[in-house]
Amino acid sequence: MAFKRNIDRLPIIPADATVHNVSCHYCIVGCGYKAYSWPVNQQGGFAAGENWAGTNLGEQQPAETDAWYSPSMHNVVRQGGRDVHLVIKPDVHCSVNSGLGSFRGARLAELSYSTVRGTQLQRLTEPMVWRYGKMQPTAWDDALDLVARVTAAVIKEQGEDGLIVSCYDHGGAGGGYENTWGTGKLYFGAMKVKNIRIHNRPAYNSEVHASRDMGVGELNNCYEDAELADTIVAIGANALETQTNYFLNHWVPNLRGTSLAKKQAELPDEPHAPGRIIIIDPRRTATVAACEAEAGKDNVLHLALESGTDLVLFNALLTEIYDKGWLDREFIEASTTGFASPPAEPPMFPARGGAEQDNPPLFGLDDVVAAIRTSPEEAAAITGLSPDDIRKAAAWIAEPKAGGKRRRTMFGYEKGIIWGNDNYRTNAALVNIALATGNVGRPGGGVVRLGGHQEGYVRPSDAHVGRPAAYVDQLLIGGRGGVHHIWGCDHYKTTLNAHEFKRVYKRRTDLVKDAMSTVPYGDRPALVAAIVQAIRQGGLFSVNIDIVPSQIGQACHVWLPAATAGEMNLTSMNGERRMRLTERYMDPPGSAMPDCLIAARIANHMEAVLREMGDAAYADQFKGFDWQTEEDAFMDGYHQHAAGGEHVTYERLRAMGTNGFLEPAVGFADGKIQGTKRLYTDGRFSTPDGKARFFVTQWRGLEAAGKQQQKDRFPLLINNGRSNQVWQSAFLDQRSELVTDRFPFPFIEMHPDDMASRGIKAGDLVEVFNDAGATQAMAYPTPSAKPGQTFMLFGYPTGAQGNVVNAGVNELVIPNYKQTWGDVRKLADAPEAVKGVSFKNKHYEPV
Amino acid sequence: MKGCARLADLGRRQFLTGSAAAAVAVGAAAPRSAAAAPPLAGVVYPSAKLANVADLAVDQPLEITYPDPSSPGVLLKLGAPATGGVGPDGDIVAFSTLCPHKGFPLGYHAADKSLSCPGHYSRFDCENGGQQIWGQATQNLPQFKLRVDERGDIYAEGVDELIYGRLSNVLA
C-alpha cells in the first residue's frame, strides 16, 4: 500500500512570515532553501495580498512554480518556546538548485522534531544513562560528570591512547565548522588523541590521500564547470541519486545543450557542442538511464567495467592519450613536475606522514607512462571492456576540438573508487589524466570528488595521528582502549567487518553495564570504581553523542542529546566550496545542545575533575572552552583558524543568503565576502614548489586482504551504495513512513536469473552471506543488472550491508566496501511490510 | 531548470497517445454550505462523472480532470485488480498527472503500467496506489477515489494526497 498522508490542504504562508536562510543539511550539494515560520494560530490567504508569494493561490499554479509547497515541506515546531508553522521550501534564487528540491531535502520540515505533528519523536531530549538495567534520563551535569570521571580515570591508567574516539569530520547536519572545531579542539587541542576514526571509515585519514599528495585539493572546480565541459567523466558516482540537484541543475543542461549559450558567452574562442558523458561504473544506474534520455545514447559512454579494475582503465586511457599526443604540453611544463625525471633531491611529497608512498622519487610524465603503459587490448582483458570503447573514451576526454582547441573535460568521482580497490593508486591514476590534459583550474575542467556529506572541517593539526593512522575498529575488537566517545556515528550500521565488530563491542560494553548494576547509581565514587574495574577486565565504557538513539547506542552507557542544523546556527560548504550559514529556525528538542557546546561542557568537566584529582597542569589544557553559543565556537574556530576565516562572520554570512561564497574567502568588499570560484587558476598547486605531481600507478590486482580469495570463493558480487530515497544511514528516514513504506528492508538488486536459480521471488527476505558475516535484504529483481552482480543498499537499519564487508583495507586504512563477494539464499517469503512494495524498474525511459 | 518548459510541452503532446477520448469536463461542484456556516474540517470534494466502464479498454488511458478542469488526471483500466481499483474487475484507477515534484505532466507506460515524468525522471506505480517507484517527489502520486454506479458510470469523489500546484485540493 502506497503511503498516503490524506492531506488535502496546507496552511498558507502569510506575507509577513519570518524567513531564515537554510542550506539543506543532507548531501554535499547543499541546496538553498528558505524557512518560513509564523504563529500557529495565524495563516495567510489565497488572495495575492494575503500570502508570501504575492500570488492568487486560488488558481492552479504552473509547473516549477515557486508558489506551492508539498505536505513534506510543512510542520509545526517550537521556536523561542512557542509553536509556529514551519515551511522549508527550495529557494529559486539559489544558484545551486534554482528552486529544485530533492526527495531528501524537500522533507527537511517533515523530518523535524514536532510534538504537535508527532514527527521525529525518536529525538533525544535529555541526557540518558545506564541505570537500573536500562537507559534512563538524567541531568546534564550528572551525565557530564560521569563521562569526565570515567574518561579521566582511563587516561590516568592508559594515557590518552585509552580514549578511543569516533567522530564525523563532515559538514551539514551532525557536523559543520562549529562542531568539527568543538570536537577538534577537545581531542586535538586539549588532548592529542591518536586513536580516533571518522564516521565512515575505521581510521583518521583522507579518502583522497593521493590527490592531495599530488598537490590537487579534491574540490577544485565549481558547479558551473559541469555546464561548460565538453565531456563529463563520472567515475564510481551515481550523481542523479546522490548529488541529485547538482546533476539536474548543472549536468543535465549541458547534456541537453541548453548551456550552449553560456559556453559561447564564457568561452567564445572555441567551438562548442552539447556535452557528452562517460560513466565508469560496473552497474547500470539511474544516472546512466537519465543521461541516455537527455543526451541520446550516442553521447553517453557507459563503461561497465569489472568491479575493482578502474586503475587499469585509467592507465590505459593515459597511455592512449599520451601516445596520441593529446596532452596539454604547456600546462605540464609550467605547472607539474614535467615530462622528464626531475632531479631526485629533495623529495617533495608527500606533505606529511609515512606510508607506501613515503619519499618516492619525483616522476615526469614520460616516466609514469613508461611504468604504467597499458594498451587498450591489455586493459580490455582485465576490465572486460572493449578496446574500441577505451579508445573512444580517450578521444572523448582529450582529442582536440576543431581548430586544435583543447577539449574541456571534468572528472567527477566518488565512492565507487574511494571505497574501491587500491584507493591510493586509483585516485592517483585518475588525477594523472586530469593533469596530463590540463583539466585542473580551468573552466569546464576539474578533477573532483562529487561528495557525500557537505564539508565543514576546521580543527587543530591532526599531525600527531600519524600515517598510516590507527585502524581503530581493530583496536576495539582487539580489546584496546577503555572509554569510547562516539559523535554522530553508528558503526553498527555503517562500518566494515560489522558482524565481528558488533559481537565484540556488545561483549565489552556489557561487562561495564553489568558492573554498573552492582552499585547504586547515586554513589558516584563506587560507580566509577566499578566501571574502571570492569574496564581493567576488558570492558569498554561508551558515550554516544547523537540526535537519535542509534544502533550502537544500544551498547552505550551515556547518551548526550545533540541539536541539529536549524536548531542551531550552522555553517558548512558544499561540493564547490560554497559556504553558507543555516540559521537557527527552531528550538532543539528538550535540552539538546549543539555538539560544539557539548564538547565544551565535556572539557569544562574534564578540567574540574582533573583539578580535583590534583593534576592542575593537565587540567589547564582544558581551558578555552567557555563558549556559550555556537557563534562563540565559530569565532574561536573558523574565524581564527580557517584559510580566509578572518573575512567571515555570521552577520556577513546571513547577508550572503543561500548563495554564500566559494571558499576560501579572500576579502570583504562592498558588503560581500569575496570568494574563489576555482582553485589553481594560476597554475600553482598545493605542494611546496607549487608543481603538481604525477604518480606511478601500477596495477596490482585486488589489493586489500582477503578480497581475491573472496572473489574466487563466492559467486555473487555484493556491490553496495546509496539510494535516492534514503539519506545516509536512515537515522531520520527510519521514522519516515514515506521511506519505510518504500523500503521496509534494504533492497538487494539481483538479476532475475540469479533469483530464479536460488528460488527467490520479488520481495523475498534473503540472507546475504560470505566469509565475513551475514545480513538480510529484500530481493529486488533488476533485469539491467549483470548476472552474478548484485547491489545492496548500504547502511540501512533493517539490514547492515557492512556485515559482509571484510576487514581488508588499503595501506592507509581506507576500507574497501565495494569489492565484496558472497552468496544469497532465501530466508522467508515477502514479509507483510513488503507486500505493498513496488518492484518495478527504477530507471526512467522516455514514453 | 532550463529546458523544462520545452519538455513540459513535449510531455503534454506525447501524453496519452492513442487515448480514445478527449478530456472529460467535470460536473459542477457539489453545493457548498452557505457563507455563514462554519468551515468544515476538510475540503468538500465534488462528485464528478469521468466515464462509463464501457468506455475503457485495458491500457488505453483516458485523459480526465478532477476536481476541476485545471487539474489534469488519467483514468486507467489496468487489466488486473489494483490498489484503489473499482469496476467489475477492480482494475479501474485514476491519478493526478501533475508530477508532485515539480508539476510536469506524466506519461503512461503500458508495458509496466507506470506513469513517468520527463522533467526529473520520477516514476509511479499505477497498480500500487501510485507508489513512487523512484523519483524526487516527496509524496506518492495523488490517487482519485472512484465510485461506479449501477449503470457503470465512474465518478471521482476524493483525492488522497495534495495535488501539485494548489495548496487546497478544491480551489473553488
mmCIF file with all atom_site columns, C-alpha atoms in Angstrom, chain A residues 653-780:
data_model
loop_
_atom_site.group_PDB
_atom_site.id
_atom_site.type_symbol
_atom_site.label_atom_id
_atom_site.label_alt_id
_atom_site.label_comp_id
_atom_site.label_asym_id
_atom_site.label_entity_id
_atom_site.label_seq_id
_atom_site.pdbx_PDB_ins_code
_atom_site.Cartn_x
_atom_site.Cartn_y
_atom_site.Cartn_z
_atom_site.occupancy
_atom_site.B_iso_or_equiv
_atom_site.pdbx_formal_charge
_atom_site.auth_seq_id
_atom_site.auth_comp_id
_atom_site.auth_asym_id
_atom_site.auth_atom_id
_atom_site.pdbx_PDB_model_num
ATOM 1   C CA . LEU A 1 653 ? 27.089 35.122  6.004   1.00 0.00 ? 653 LEU A CA 1
ATOM 2   C CA . ARG A 1 654 ? 23.490 35.991  6.825   1.00 0.00 ? 654 ARG A CA 1
ATOM 3   C CA . ALA A 1 655 ? 23.681 38.813  4.317   1.00 0.00 ? 655 ALA A CA 1
ATOM 4   C CA . MET A 1 656 ? 25.118 36.426  1.688   1.00 0.00 ? 656 MET A CA 1
ATOM 5   C CA . GLY A 1 657 ? 21.954 34.325  1.900   1.00 0.00 ? 657 GLY A CA 1
ATOM 6   C CA . THR A 1 658 ? 21.684 30.913  0.311   1.00 0.00 ? 658 THR A CA 1
ATOM 7   C CA . ASN A 1 659 ? 24.315 31.708  -2.306  1.00 0.00 ? 659 ASN A CA 1
ATOM 8   C CA . GLY A 1 660 ? 27.044 32.433  0.207   1.00 0.00 ? 660 GLY A CA 1
ATOM 9   C CA . PHE A 1 661 ? 30.507 32.485  -1.304  1.00 0.00 ? 661 PHE A CA 1
ATOM 10  C CA . LEU A 1 662 ? 33.036 29.953  -2.602  1.00 0.00 ? 662 LEU A CA 1
ATOM 11  C CA . GLU A 1 663 ? 35.856 29.199  -0.198  1.00 0.00 ? 663 GLU A CA 1
ATOM 12  C CA . PRO A 1 664 ? 38.449 30.271  0.537   1.00 0.00 ? 664 PRO A CA 1
ATOM 13  C CA . ALA A 1 665 ? 37.418 33.820  1.321   1.00 0.00 ? 665 ALA A CA 1
ATOM 14  C CA . VAL A 1 666 ? 39.962 36.309  0.071   1.00 0.00 ? 666 VAL A CA 1
ATOM 15  C CA . GLY A 1 667 ? 38.461 39.590  1.191   1.00 0.00 ? 667 GLY A CA 1
ATOM 16  C CA . PHE A 1 668 ? 35.400 41.605  2.109   1.00 0.00 ? 668 PHE A CA 1
ATOM 17  C CA . ALA A 1 669 ? 34.287 44.432  -0.117  1.00 0.00 ? 669 ALA A CA 1
ATOM 18  C CA . ASP A 1 670 ? 31.049 46.202  -0.980  1.00 0.00 ? 670 ASP A CA 1
ATOM 19  C CA . GLY A 1 671 ? 29.299 44.347  1.793   1.00 0.00 ? 671 GLY A CA 1
ATOM 20  C CA . LYS A 1 672 ? 30.200 40.959  0.361   1.00 0.00 ? 672 LYS A CA 1
ATOM 21  C CA . ILE A 1 673 ? 32.662 38.229  1.205   1.00 0.00 ? 673 ILE A CA 1
ATOM 22  C CA . GLN A 1 674 ? 34.933 37.734  -1.792  1.00 0.00 ? 674 GLN A CA 1
ATOM 23  C CA . GLY A 1 675 ? 35.441 34.081  -2.649  1.00 0.00 ? 675 GLY A CA 1
ATOM 24  C CA . THR A 1 676 ? 37.355 31.809  -5.001  1.00 0.00 ? 676 THR A CA 1
ATOM 25  C CA . LYS A 1 677 ? 35.469 30.383  -7.946  1.00 0.00 ? 677 LYS A CA 1
ATOM 26  C CA . ARG A 1 678 ? 38.057 27.761  -8.889  1.00 0.00 ? 678 ARG A CA 1
ATOM 27  C CA . LEU A 1 679 ? 41.249 26.580  -7.282  1.00 0.00 ? 679 LEU A CA 1
ATOM 28  C CA . TYR A 1 680 ? 44.593 26.543  -9.091  1.00 0.00 ? 680 TYR A CA 1
ATOM 29  C CA . THR A 1 681 ? 43.625 29.023  -11.792 1.00 0.00 ? 681 THR A CA 1
ATOM 30  C CA . ASP A 1 682 ? 47.161 30.409  -11.534 1.00 0.00 ? 682 ASP A CA 1
ATOM 31  C CA . GLY A 1 683 ? 48.665 27.014  -12.254 1.00 0.00 ? 683 GLY A CA 1
ATOM 32  C CA . ARG A 1 684 ? 50.231 26.744  -8.807  1.00 0.00 ? 684 ARG A CA 1
ATOM 33  C CA . PHE A 1 685 ? 49.307 23.663  -6.839  1.00 0.00 ? 685 PHE A CA 1
ATOM 34  C CA . SER A 1 686 ? 49.311 22.638  -3.182  1.00 0.00 ? 686 SER A CA 1
ATOM 35  C CA . THR A 1 687 ? 52.911 21.497  -2.994  1.00 0.00 ? 687 THR A CA 1
ATOM 36  C CA . PRO A 1 688 ? 55.923 23.280  -1.572  1.00 0.00 ? 688 PRO A CA 1
ATOM 37  C CA . ASP A 1 689 ? 57.144 24.228  -5.043  1.00 0.00 ? 689 ASP A CA 1
ATOM 38  C CA . GLY A 1 690 ? 53.669 24.747  -6.470  1.00 0.00 ? 690 GLY A CA 1
ATOM 39  C CA . LYS A 1 691 ? 54.147 21.977  -9.046  1.00 0.00 ? 691 LYS A CA 1
ATOM 40  C CA . ALA A 1 692 ? 51.570 19.207  -9.269  1.00 0.00 ? 692 ALA A CA 1
ATOM 41  C CA . ARG A 1 693 ? 52.935 15.660  -9.162  1.00 0.00 ? 693 ARG A CA 1
ATOM 42  C CA . PHE A 1 694 ? 52.466 12.717  -11.478 1.00 0.00 ? 694 PHE A CA 1
ATOM 43  C CA . PHE A 1 695 ? 52.438 9.357   -9.707  1.00 0.00 ? 695 PHE A CA 1
ATOM 44  C CA . VAL A 1 696 ? 53.375 5.926   -10.887 1.00 0.00 ? 696 VAL A CA 1
ATOM 45  C CA . THR A 1 697 ? 50.316 3.724   -10.540 1.00 0.00 ? 697 THR A CA 1
ATOM 46  C CA . GLN A 1 698 ? 50.997 0.130   -11.449 1.00 0.00 ? 698 GLN A CA 1
ATOM 47  C CA . TRP A 1 699 ? 48.167 -2.381  -11.316 1.00 0.00 ? 699 TRP A CA 1
ATOM 48  C CA . ARG A 1 700 ? 48.467 -4.931  -8.549  1.00 0.00 ? 700 ARG A CA 1
ATOM 49  C CA . GLY A 1 701 ? 45.134 -6.740  -8.658  1.00 0.00 ? 701 GLY A CA 1
ATOM 50  C CA . LEU A 1 702 ? 42.739 -6.725  -5.757  1.00 0.00 ? 702 LEU A CA 1
ATOM 51  C CA . GLU A 1 703 ? 44.859 -5.079  -3.116  1.00 0.00 ? 703 GLU A CA 1
ATOM 52  C CA . ALA A 1 704 ? 43.035 -5.432  0.187   1.00 0.00 ? 704 ALA A CA 1
ATOM 53  C CA . ALA A 1 705 ? 43.465 -8.550  2.258   1.00 0.00 ? 705 ALA A CA 1
ATOM 54  C CA . GLY A 1 706 ? 41.082 -11.378 1.517   1.00 0.00 ? 706 GLY A CA 1
ATOM 55  C CA . LYS A 1 707 ? 39.374 -9.818  -1.474  1.00 0.00 ? 707 LYS A CA 1
ATOM 56  C CA . GLN A 1 708 ? 40.738 -12.067 -4.225  1.00 0.00 ? 708 GLN A CA 1
ATOM 57  C CA . GLN A 1 709 ? 40.093 -15.166 -2.138  1.00 0.00 ? 709 GLN A CA 1
ATOM 58  C CA . GLN A 1 710 ? 36.537 -13.989 -1.509  1.00 0.00 ? 710 GLN A CA 1
ATOM 59  C CA . LYS A 1 711 ? 36.015 -13.364 -5.204  1.00 0.00 ? 711 LYS A CA 1
ATOM 60  C CA . ASP A 1 712 ? 37.319 -16.836 -6.016  1.00 0.00 ? 712 ASP A CA 1
ATOM 61  C CA . ARG A 1 713 ? 35.093 -18.484 -3.440  1.00 0.00 ? 713 ARG A CA 1
ATOM 62  C CA . PHE A 1 714 ? 31.710 -16.799 -3.820  1.00 0.00 ? 714 PHE A CA 1
ATOM 63  C CA . PRO A 1 715 ? 29.555 -16.448 -6.920  1.00 0.00 ? 715 PRO A CA 1
ATOM 64  C CA . LEU A 1 716 ? 27.965 -13.023 -6.499  1.00 0.00 ? 716 LEU A CA 1
ATOM 65  C CA . LEU A 1 717 ? 29.413 -9.531  -6.375  1.00 0.00 ? 717 LEU A CA 1
ATOM 66  C CA . ILE A 1 718 ? 27.742 -7.759  -3.436  1.00 0.00 ? 718 ILE A CA 1
ATOM 67  C CA . ASN A 1 719 ? 28.193 -4.244  -4.760  1.00 0.00 ? 719 ASN A CA 1
ATOM 68  C CA . ASN A 1 720 ? 26.710 -1.664  -2.425  1.00 0.00 ? 720 ASN A CA 1
ATOM 69  C CA . GLY A 1 721 ? 25.923 2.009   -2.041  1.00 0.00 ? 721 GLY A CA 1
ATOM 70  C CA . ARG A 1 722 ? 23.261 4.633   -1.612  1.00 0.00 ? 722 ARG A CA 1
ATOM 71  C CA . SER A 1 723 ? 19.788 5.247   -2.910  1.00 0.00 ? 723 SER A CA 1
ATOM 72  C CA . ASN A 1 724 ? 17.970 8.404   -3.858  1.00 0.00 ? 724 ASN A CA 1
ATOM 73  C CA . GLN A 1 725 ? 15.253 7.809   -1.264  1.00 0.00 ? 725 GLN A CA 1
ATOM 74  C CA . VAL A 1 726 ? 17.446 7.301   1.789   1.00 0.00 ? 726 VAL A CA 1
ATOM 75  C CA . TRP A 1 727 ? 19.716 9.788   3.432   1.00 0.00 ? 727 TRP A CA 1
ATOM 76  C CA . GLN A 1 728 ? 22.857 8.272   4.943   1.00 0.00 ? 728 GLN A CA 1
ATOM 77  C CA . SER A 1 729 ? 22.073 5.544   7.491   1.00 0.00 ? 729 SER A CA 1
ATOM 78  C CA . ALA A 1 730 ? 18.369 6.448   7.557   1.00 0.00 ? 730 ALA A CA 1
ATOM 79  C CA . PHE A 1 731 ? 18.763 7.860   11.056  1.00 0.00 ? 731 PHE A CA 1
ATOM 80  C CA . LEU A 1 732 ? 15.808 10.154  10.360  1.00 0.00 ? 732 LEU A CA 1
ATOM 81  C CA . ASP A 1 733 ? 14.268 8.190   7.494   1.00 0.00 ? 733 ASP A CA 1
ATOM 82  C CA . GLN A 1 734 ? 13.737 5.201   9.773   1.00 0.00 ? 734 GLN A CA 1
ATOM 83  C CA . ARG A 1 735 ? 10.904 7.305   11.211  1.00 0.00 ? 735 ARG A CA 1
ATOM 84  C CA . SER A 1 736 ? 9.586  8.455   7.839   1.00 0.00 ? 736 SER A CA 1
ATOM 85  C CA . GLU A 1 737 ? 6.601  6.416   6.675   1.00 0.00 ? 737 GLU A CA 1
ATOM 86  C CA . LEU A 1 738 ? 7.217  7.566   3.138   1.00 0.00 ? 738 LEU A CA 1
ATOM 87  C CA . VAL A 1 739 ? 10.621 5.867   3.199   1.00 0.00 ? 739 VAL A CA 1
ATOM 88  C CA . THR A 1 740 ? 9.894  2.787   5.283   1.00 0.00 ? 740 THR A CA 1
ATOM 89  C CA . ASP A 1 741 ? 6.779  2.132   3.202   1.00 0.00 ? 741 ASP A CA 1
ATOM 90  C CA . ARG A 1 742 ? 9.004  2.017   0.118   1.00 0.00 ? 742 ARG A CA 1
ATOM 91  C CA . PHE A 1 743 ? 11.908 0.154   1.684   1.00 0.00 ? 743 PHE A CA 1
ATOM 92  C CA . PRO A 1 744 ? 10.899 -1.760  4.831   1.00 0.00 ? 744 PRO A CA 1
ATOM 93  C CA . PHE A 1 745 ? 14.160 -3.634  4.322   1.00 0.00 ? 745 PHE A CA 1
ATOM 94  C CA . PRO A 1 746 ? 17.247 -2.741  2.339   1.00 0.00 ? 746 PRO A CA 1
ATOM 95  C CA . PHE A 1 747 ? 16.914 -3.825  -1.254  1.00 0.00 ? 747 PHE A CA 1
ATOM 96  C CA . ILE A 1 748 ? 19.363 -6.085  -2.988  1.00 0.00 ? 748 ILE A CA 1
ATOM 97  C CA . GLU A 1 749 ? 19.128 -5.687  -6.751  1.00 0.00 ? 749 GLU A CA 1
ATOM 98  C CA . MET A 1 750 ? 19.570 -9.053  -8.455  1.00 0.00 ? 750 MET A CA 1
ATOM 99  C CA . HIS A 1 751 ? 19.345 -10.289 -11.989 1.00 0.00 ? 751 HIS A CA 1
ATOM 100 C CA . PRO A 1 752 ? 16.165 -12.370 -12.381 1.00 0.00 ? 752 PRO A CA 1
ATOM 101 C CA . ASP A 1 753 ? 18.226 -15.408 -13.394 1.00 0.00 ? 753 ASP A CA 1
ATOM 102 C CA . ASP A 1 754 ? 20.231 -15.218 -10.171 1.00 0.00 ? 754 ASP A CA 1
ATOM 103 C CA . MET A 1 755 ? 16.959 -15.079 -8.252  1.00 0.00 ? 755 MET A CA 1
ATOM 104 C CA . ALA A 1 756 ? 15.353 -17.935 -10.150 1.00 0.00 ? 756 ALA A CA 1
ATOM 105 C CA . SER A 1 757 ? 18.312 -20.235 -9.671  1.00 0.00 ? 757 SER A CA 1
ATOM 106 C CA . ARG A 1 758 ? 18.041 -19.684 -5.932  1.00 0.00 ? 758 ARG A CA 1
ATOM 107 C CA . GLY A 1 759 ? 14.255 -19.965 -5.721  1.00 0.00 ? 759 GLY A CA 1
ATOM 108 C CA . ILE A 1 760 ? 13.898 -16.295 -4.798  1.00 0.00 ? 760 ILE A CA 1
ATOM 109 C CA . LYS A 1 761 ? 10.868 -14.188 -5.737  1.00 0.00 ? 761 LYS A CA 1
ATOM 110 C CA . ALA A 1 762 ? 10.484 -10.405 -5.739  1.00 0.00 ? 762 ALA A CA 1
ATOM 111 C CA . GLY A 1 763 ? 10.347 -9.099  -2.175  1.00 0.00 ? 763 GLY A CA 1
ATOM 112 C CA . ASP A 1 764 ? 11.508 -12.292 -0.529  1.00 0.00 ? 764 ASP A CA 1
ATOM 113 C CA . LEU A 1 765 ? 13.598 -11.762 2.556   1.00 0.00 ? 765 LEU A CA 1
ATOM 114 C CA . VAL A 1 766 ? 17.042 -13.126 1.779   1.00 0.00 ? 766 VAL A CA 1
ATOM 115 C CA . GLU A 1 767 ? 20.253 -13.708 3.641   1.00 0.00 ? 767 GLU A CA 1
ATOM 116 C CA . VAL A 1 768 ? 23.397 -12.232 2.157   1.00 0.00 ? 768 VAL A CA 1
ATOM 117 C CA . PHE A 1 769 ? 26.409 -14.099 3.440   1.00 0.00 ? 769 PHE A CA 1
ATOM 118 C CA . ASN A 1 770 ? 30.094 -14.761 2.974   1.00 0.00 ? 770 ASN A CA 1
ATOM 119 C CA . ASP A 1 771 ? 33.213 -15.477 4.994   1.00 0.00 ? 771 ASP A CA 1
ATOM 120 C CA . ALA A 1 772 ? 32.943 -12.154 6.862   1.00 0.00 ? 772 ALA A CA 1
ATOM 121 C CA . GLY A 1 773 ? 29.387 -12.392 8.123   1.00 0.00 ? 773 GLY A CA 1
ATOM 122 C CA . ALA A 1 774 ? 25.758 -12.278 7.138   1.00 0.00 ? 774 ALA A CA 1
ATOM 123 C CA . THR A 1 775 ? 22.942 -9.787  6.805   1.00 0.00 ? 775 THR A CA 1
ATOM 124 C CA . GLN A 1 776 ? 19.478 -9.543  5.304   1.00 0.00 ? 776 GLN A CA 1
ATOM 125 C CA . ALA A 1 777 ? 17.750 -7.723  2.484   1.00 0.00 ? 777 ALA A CA 1
ATOM 126 C CA . MET A 1 778 ? 14.691 -7.895  0.264   1.00 0.00 ? 778 MET A CA 1
ATOM 127 C CA . ALA A 1 779 ? 15.258 -9.124  -3.254  1.00 0.00 ? 779 ALA A CA 1
ATOM 128 C CA . TYR A 1 780 ? 14.598 -6.521  -5.945  1.00 0.00 ? 780 TYR A CA 1
#
